[in-house]
mmCIF file of C-alpha atoms in Angstrom:
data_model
loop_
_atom_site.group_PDB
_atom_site.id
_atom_site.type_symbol
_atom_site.label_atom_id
_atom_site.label_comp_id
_atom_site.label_asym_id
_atom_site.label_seq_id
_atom_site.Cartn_x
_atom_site.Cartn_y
_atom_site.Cartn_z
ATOM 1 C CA UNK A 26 -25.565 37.637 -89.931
ATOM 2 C CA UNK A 27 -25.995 41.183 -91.380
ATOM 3 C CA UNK A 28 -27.145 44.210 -89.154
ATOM 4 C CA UNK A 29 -30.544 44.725 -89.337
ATOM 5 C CA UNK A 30 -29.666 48.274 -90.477
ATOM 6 C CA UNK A 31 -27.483 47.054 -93.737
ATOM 7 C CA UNK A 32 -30.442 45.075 -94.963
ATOM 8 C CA UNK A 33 -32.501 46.545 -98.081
ATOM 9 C CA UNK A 34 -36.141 48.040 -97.088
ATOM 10 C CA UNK A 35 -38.820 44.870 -97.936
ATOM 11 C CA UNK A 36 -40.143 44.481 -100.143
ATOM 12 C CA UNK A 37 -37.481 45.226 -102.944
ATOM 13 C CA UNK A 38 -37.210 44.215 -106.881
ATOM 14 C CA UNK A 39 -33.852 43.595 -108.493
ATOM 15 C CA UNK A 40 -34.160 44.036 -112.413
ATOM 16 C CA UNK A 41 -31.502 44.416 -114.769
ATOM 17 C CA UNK A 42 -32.657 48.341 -115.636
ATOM 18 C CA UNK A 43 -30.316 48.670 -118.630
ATOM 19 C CA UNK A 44 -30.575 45.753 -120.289
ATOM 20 C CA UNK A 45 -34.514 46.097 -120.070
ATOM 21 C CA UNK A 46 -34.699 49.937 -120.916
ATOM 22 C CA UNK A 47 -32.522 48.605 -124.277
ATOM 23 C CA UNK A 48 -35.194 45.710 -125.053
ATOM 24 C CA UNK A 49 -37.561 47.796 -124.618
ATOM 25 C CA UNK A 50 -36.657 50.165 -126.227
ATOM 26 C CA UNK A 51 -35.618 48.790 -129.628
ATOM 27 C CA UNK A 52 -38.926 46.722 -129.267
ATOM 28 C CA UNK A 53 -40.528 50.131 -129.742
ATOM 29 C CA UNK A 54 -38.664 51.567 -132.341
ATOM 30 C CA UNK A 55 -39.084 48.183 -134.343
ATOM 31 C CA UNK A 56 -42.938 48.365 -133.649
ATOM 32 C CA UNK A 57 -42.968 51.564 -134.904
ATOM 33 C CA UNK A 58 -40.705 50.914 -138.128
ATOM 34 C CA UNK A 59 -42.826 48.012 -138.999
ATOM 35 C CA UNK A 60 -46.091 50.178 -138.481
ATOM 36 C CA UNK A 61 -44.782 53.034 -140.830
ATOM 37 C CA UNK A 62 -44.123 50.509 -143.278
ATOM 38 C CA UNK A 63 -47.167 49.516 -143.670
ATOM 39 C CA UNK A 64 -49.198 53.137 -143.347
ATOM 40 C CA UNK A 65 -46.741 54.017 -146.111
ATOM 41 C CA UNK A 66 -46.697 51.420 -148.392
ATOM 42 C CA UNK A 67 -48.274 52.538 -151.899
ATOM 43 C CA UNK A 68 -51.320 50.731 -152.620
ATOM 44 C CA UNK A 69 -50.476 47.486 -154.215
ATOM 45 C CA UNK A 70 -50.072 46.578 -150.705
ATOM 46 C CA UNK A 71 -53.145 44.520 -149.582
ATOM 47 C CA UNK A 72 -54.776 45.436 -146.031
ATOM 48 C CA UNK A 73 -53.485 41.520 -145.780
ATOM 49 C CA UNK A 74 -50.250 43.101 -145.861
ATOM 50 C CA UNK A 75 -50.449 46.054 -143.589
ATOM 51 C CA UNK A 76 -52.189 43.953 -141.081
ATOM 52 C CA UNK A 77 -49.316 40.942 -141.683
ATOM 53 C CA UNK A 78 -46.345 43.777 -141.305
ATOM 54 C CA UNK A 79 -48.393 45.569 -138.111
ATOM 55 C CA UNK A 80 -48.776 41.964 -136.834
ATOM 56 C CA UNK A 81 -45.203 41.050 -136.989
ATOM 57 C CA UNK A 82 -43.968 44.028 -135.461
ATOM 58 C CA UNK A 83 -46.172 43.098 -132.483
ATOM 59 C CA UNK A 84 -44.531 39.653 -132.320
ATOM 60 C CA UNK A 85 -41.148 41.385 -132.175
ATOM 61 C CA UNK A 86 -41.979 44.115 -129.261
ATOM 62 C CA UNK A 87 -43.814 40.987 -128.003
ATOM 63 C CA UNK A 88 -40.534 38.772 -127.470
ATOM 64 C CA UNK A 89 -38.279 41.380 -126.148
ATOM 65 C CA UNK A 90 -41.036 42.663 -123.516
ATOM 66 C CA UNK A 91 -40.812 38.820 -122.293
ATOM 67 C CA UNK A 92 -37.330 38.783 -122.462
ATOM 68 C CA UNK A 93 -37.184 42.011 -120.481
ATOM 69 C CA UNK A 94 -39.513 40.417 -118.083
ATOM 70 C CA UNK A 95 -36.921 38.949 -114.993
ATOM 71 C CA UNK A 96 -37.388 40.293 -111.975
ATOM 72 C CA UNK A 97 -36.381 38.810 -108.598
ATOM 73 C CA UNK A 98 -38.821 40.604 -105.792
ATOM 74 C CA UNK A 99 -38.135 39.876 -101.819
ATOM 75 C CA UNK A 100 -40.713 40.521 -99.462
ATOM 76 C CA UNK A 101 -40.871 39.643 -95.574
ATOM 77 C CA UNK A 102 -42.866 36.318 -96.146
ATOM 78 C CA UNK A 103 -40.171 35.234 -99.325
ATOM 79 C CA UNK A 104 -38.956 35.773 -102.384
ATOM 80 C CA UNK A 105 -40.664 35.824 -105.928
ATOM 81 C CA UNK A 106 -38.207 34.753 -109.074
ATOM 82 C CA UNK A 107 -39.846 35.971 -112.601
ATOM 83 C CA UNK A 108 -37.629 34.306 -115.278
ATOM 84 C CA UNK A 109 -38.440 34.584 -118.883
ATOM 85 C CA UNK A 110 -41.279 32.333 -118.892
ATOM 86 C CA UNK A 111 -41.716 31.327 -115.446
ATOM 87 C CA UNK A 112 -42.663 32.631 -111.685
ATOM 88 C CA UNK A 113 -41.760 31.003 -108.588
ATOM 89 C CA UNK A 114 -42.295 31.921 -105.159
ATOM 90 C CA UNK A 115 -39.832 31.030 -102.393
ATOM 91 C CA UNK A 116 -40.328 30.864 -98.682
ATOM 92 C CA UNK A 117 -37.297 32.128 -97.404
ATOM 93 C CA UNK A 118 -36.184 28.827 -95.171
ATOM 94 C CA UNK A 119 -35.962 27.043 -99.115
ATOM 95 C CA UNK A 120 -33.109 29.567 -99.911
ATOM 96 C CA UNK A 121 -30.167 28.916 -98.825
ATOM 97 C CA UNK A 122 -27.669 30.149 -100.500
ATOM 98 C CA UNK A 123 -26.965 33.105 -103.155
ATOM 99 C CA UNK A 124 -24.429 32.790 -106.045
ATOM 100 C CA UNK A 125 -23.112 34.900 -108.361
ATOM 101 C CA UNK A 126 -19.735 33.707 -109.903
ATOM 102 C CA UNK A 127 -17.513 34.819 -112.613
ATOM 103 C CA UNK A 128 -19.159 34.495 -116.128
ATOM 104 C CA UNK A 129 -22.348 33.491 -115.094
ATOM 105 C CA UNK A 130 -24.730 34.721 -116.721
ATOM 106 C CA UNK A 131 -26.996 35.788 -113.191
ATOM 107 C CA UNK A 132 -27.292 34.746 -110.088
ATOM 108 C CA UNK A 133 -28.313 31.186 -109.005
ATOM 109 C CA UNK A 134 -30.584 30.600 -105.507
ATOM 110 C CA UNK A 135 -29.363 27.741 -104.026
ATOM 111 C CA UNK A 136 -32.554 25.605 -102.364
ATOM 112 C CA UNK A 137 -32.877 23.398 -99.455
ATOM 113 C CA UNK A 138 -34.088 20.516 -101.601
ATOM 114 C CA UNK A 139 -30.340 20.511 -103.251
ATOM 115 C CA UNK A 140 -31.336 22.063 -106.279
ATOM 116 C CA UNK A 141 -30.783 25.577 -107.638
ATOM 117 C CA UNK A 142 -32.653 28.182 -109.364
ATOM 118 C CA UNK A 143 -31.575 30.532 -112.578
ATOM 119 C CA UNK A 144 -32.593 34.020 -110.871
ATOM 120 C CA UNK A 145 -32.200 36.259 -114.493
ATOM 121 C CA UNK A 146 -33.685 39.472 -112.535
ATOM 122 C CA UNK A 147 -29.820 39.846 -111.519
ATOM 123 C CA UNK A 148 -27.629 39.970 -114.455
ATOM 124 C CA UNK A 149 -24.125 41.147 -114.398
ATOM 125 C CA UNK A 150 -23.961 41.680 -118.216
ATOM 126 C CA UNK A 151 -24.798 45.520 -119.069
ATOM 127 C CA UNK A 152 -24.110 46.342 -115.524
ATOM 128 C CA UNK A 153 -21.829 44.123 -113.631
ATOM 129 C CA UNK A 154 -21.336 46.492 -110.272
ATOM 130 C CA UNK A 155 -24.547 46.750 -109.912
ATOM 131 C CA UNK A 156 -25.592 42.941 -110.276
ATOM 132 C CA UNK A 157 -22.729 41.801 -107.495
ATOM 133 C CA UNK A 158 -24.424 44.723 -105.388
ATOM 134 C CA UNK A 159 -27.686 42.818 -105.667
ATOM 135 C CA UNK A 160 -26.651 40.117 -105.256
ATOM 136 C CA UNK A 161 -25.183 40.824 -102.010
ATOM 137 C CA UNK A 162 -28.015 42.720 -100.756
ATOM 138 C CA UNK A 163 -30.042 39.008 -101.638
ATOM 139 C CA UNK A 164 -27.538 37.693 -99.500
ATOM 140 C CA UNK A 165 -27.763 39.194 -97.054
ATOM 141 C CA UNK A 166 -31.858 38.747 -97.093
ATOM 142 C CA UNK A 167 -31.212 35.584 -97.178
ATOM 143 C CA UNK A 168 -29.031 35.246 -94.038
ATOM 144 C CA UNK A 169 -31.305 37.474 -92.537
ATOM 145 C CA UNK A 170 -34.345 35.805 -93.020
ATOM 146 C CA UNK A 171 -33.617 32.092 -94.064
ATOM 147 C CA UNK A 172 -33.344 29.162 -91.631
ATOM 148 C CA UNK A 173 -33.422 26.517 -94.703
ATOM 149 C CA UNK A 174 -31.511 23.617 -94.396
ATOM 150 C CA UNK A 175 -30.039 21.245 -97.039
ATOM 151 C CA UNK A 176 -31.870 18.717 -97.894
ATOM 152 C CA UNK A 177 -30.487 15.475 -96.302
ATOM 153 C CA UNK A 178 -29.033 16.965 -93.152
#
């Protein structure tokens, strides 16, 4: 079990910074491409058109916000998981376990019902260093604070 002093101050967020400050960022400069388009389009364009071009620029900044969206948060009383499209809270007794192997693609909770959990808000793929230091510091919230045990035993 860690020393109480190693473990991160509660609650923490793990996010991968980079690779969200690059979504979001080219979700911007497409937004704003798209909207220059259509200010400067010459005037066969149709206020259908500037609207459609507008519209579709907000569907783009739209998908890469959500895909910059994971975020794994641990608190005293658990640990949230924000995937692309989904949220789940965890007590801490239903983790057990904290993986981050080579080439995948983030870490993966193992639960005490025997299943596991995609947690994308650690990703070693822009910054690799960083997301094995995360996911040790998850570990070692995990140690600290789980008593989960597998399911069947």
């Amino acid at each position: 079990m860690p020393a109480p002093d190693d473990l991160p101050d509660l609650p923490v967020t793990f996010r991968p910074a980079r690779t969200r400050a690059v979504l979001l960022t080219i979700g911007t400069v497409m937004l704003a491409v798209f909207v220059t388009i259509a200010v400067a389009m010459p005037a066969p364009w149709s206020l259908t058109d500037r609207s459609t071009m507008i519209t579709t620029g907000l569907l783009i900044f739209a998908l890469l916000a959500m895909l910059a969206r994971p975020k794994v948060v641990a608190a005293r009383d658990g640990v949230t998981v924000v995937n692309v499209v989904t949220r789940r809270r965890l007590a801490w007794p239903q983790v057990l376990g904290v993986n981050l192997r080579p080439g995948d693609p983030w870490v993966y909770l193992d639960l005490a019902d025997g299943t596991t959990l995609a947690a994308m808000g650690i990703q070693p793929g822009m910054a690799r260093r960083q997301a094995v230091r995360d996911a040790g510091r998850l570990r070692a919230l995990t140690e600290a604070y789980g008593t989960g045990t597998p399911a069947g035993r």
